[in-house]
Amino acid sequence: MTTLDTNLADLLKPLTAGQIHAATRVWMAPLTRSRSKQPGDVPWELNAEYYGQRADPKKGAAVIISEATQVSSQGKGYAFTPGIHSKEQVEGWKLVTKAVHDKGGIILAQLWHVGRISHTDLQPGGGKPVAPSAIRAESKTYTSKDSGLVPTSEPRALETDEIPGVVEQFRQAAQNAKDAGFDGVEIHGANGYLLQQFLRSASNTRTDQYGGSLENRARFCLEVAEAVLTVWEPGKVGYRVSPLGEASDNPQDRPIDTYSYLAAELGKLGLAYIHVVEEFGSATRSDENEPVFAAIRSAFRDAGGHAYVGNGEYTAETAAQRIATDKADAIAFGKPFISNPDLAERFRRDAPLNEWDRDTFYGGGAEGYTTYPPLD
Ligand code: 8OZ
């Protein structure tokens, strides 16, 4: 028997993460696809079809984490990404959650505020994007079909008394997710966006209670989590981190200290899972980096958190091995789910995978979105 055969059973067995009852350990990662209906960044039938195709909890994703979804118009950083702050958007998401539930699936909304990774063209009234500090990211974003990628705008620092209003955007979005029929939410704390901008000293030079010490830099992240927990039970909430990632010009500092503190505080809140981007860009799931993941895993679990969800360039083999050795409770697959709506079934049958087409990752219509065939 191969390693895959011996461990595959572990990958395909059920998992209870808090109050999330997942049929397998094969989850679908949040994937920006930039196909919301315009104007208004509204989810629509095409998005419902895409998510529905992947929603069979045994053959597809046991749990779907939605693409990153802006909590407010201020939280938007890329053209064509969906929001969850207007009435139309909530109505649009109802089509998506219904399509998933019709297949017996589970879907969580990923709540997103980009902070400084935005452009004045995308901001309400053409204002500056907001951030912990007025430090521009050497990074690009996408403002329209015509402009292509453009440098991000210089942000302005949030006033201390504005911060509760931004926390409230997350609370309201969490409530909107409930109204739209989601089964829970994931807080986007990764990849150089607003929560991570607060957490890291490279993007946070504040001198109030939201900057300086690690406790202060993590304060905003934890206030967001607590606000979300006024709407959702902790067993239905996850939090995503990218401890080693430096995406969007946001270098790491002291990842073990930073993320074991954050993971422990999130664990104390009793969250369903922590979702860790282990490999992306310059970050890799190497032996050298293993202590970072191990520290997060034990800090979160020991404090009362439930599952550890790994992510990043996994195959069936590496995922199965990770589960079998208790290095993760579930694995979130991204690109493989773009091109394989029935990914878990293909793993089960050891069937070949469809290849993904990068040219159709972002924007456009059905092509490269709902056109990948299942086995049957
Ligand atoms: C790809 C393109 C735009 C945004 C992330 C939400 O990295 C994203 C994203 C990914 O978390």
PDB file of C-alpha atoms and ligand atoms in Angstrom, residues 32 68 78 110 112 188 190-191 193 240 280 362, ligand 1:
ATOM      1  CA  THR A  32     -10.778  35.754  -5.072  1.00  0.00           C
ATOM      2  CA  ALA A  68     -12.850  37.444   0.536  1.00  0.00           C
ATOM      3  CA  TYR A  78     -10.010  45.359  -5.911  1.00  0.00           C
ATOM      4  CA  GLN A 110     -14.878  35.400   4.679  1.00  0.00           C
ATOM      5  CA  TRP A 112     -12.438  41.298   4.624  1.00  0.00           C
ATOM      6  CA  HIS A 188      -9.603  37.523   7.163  1.00  0.00           C
ATOM      7  CA  ALA A 190      -3.989  37.307   6.649  1.00  0.00           C
ATOM      8  CA  ASN A 191      -2.124  38.416   3.522  1.00  0.00           C
ATOM      9  CA  TYR A 193      -4.822  43.357   4.787  1.00  0.00           C
ATOM     10  CA  ARG A 240      -7.187  33.153   8.953  1.00  0.00           C
ATOM     11  CA  PHE A 280       2.505  31.191  -0.299  1.00  0.00           C
ATOM     12  CA  TYR A 362      -9.699  36.784 -11.943  1.00  0.00           C
TER      13      TYR A 362
HETATM   14  C1  8OZ B   1      -5.815  37.445  -4.897  1.00  0.00           C
HETATM   15  C2  8OZ B   1      -6.146  38.644  -5.506  1.00  0.00           C
HETATM   16  C3  8OZ B   1      -6.742  39.623  -4.757  1.00  0.00           C
HETATM   17  C4  8OZ B   1      -6.989  39.427  -3.411  1.00  0.00           C
HETATM   18  C5  8OZ B   1      -5.929  37.415  -0.463  1.00  0.00           C
HETATM   19  C6  8OZ B   1      -8.116  38.302  -0.859  1.00  0.00           C
HETATM   20  O1  8OZ B   1      -4.779  37.263  -0.869  1.00  0.00           O
HETATM   21  C7  8OZ B   1      -6.952  38.003  -1.364  1.00  0.00           C
HETATM   22  C8  8OZ B   1      -6.652  38.216  -2.801  1.00  0.00           C
HETATM   23  C9  8OZ B   1      -6.065  37.226  -3.570  1.00  0.00           C
HETATM   24  O2  8OZ B   1      -6.260  37.101   0.678  1.00  0.00           O
END
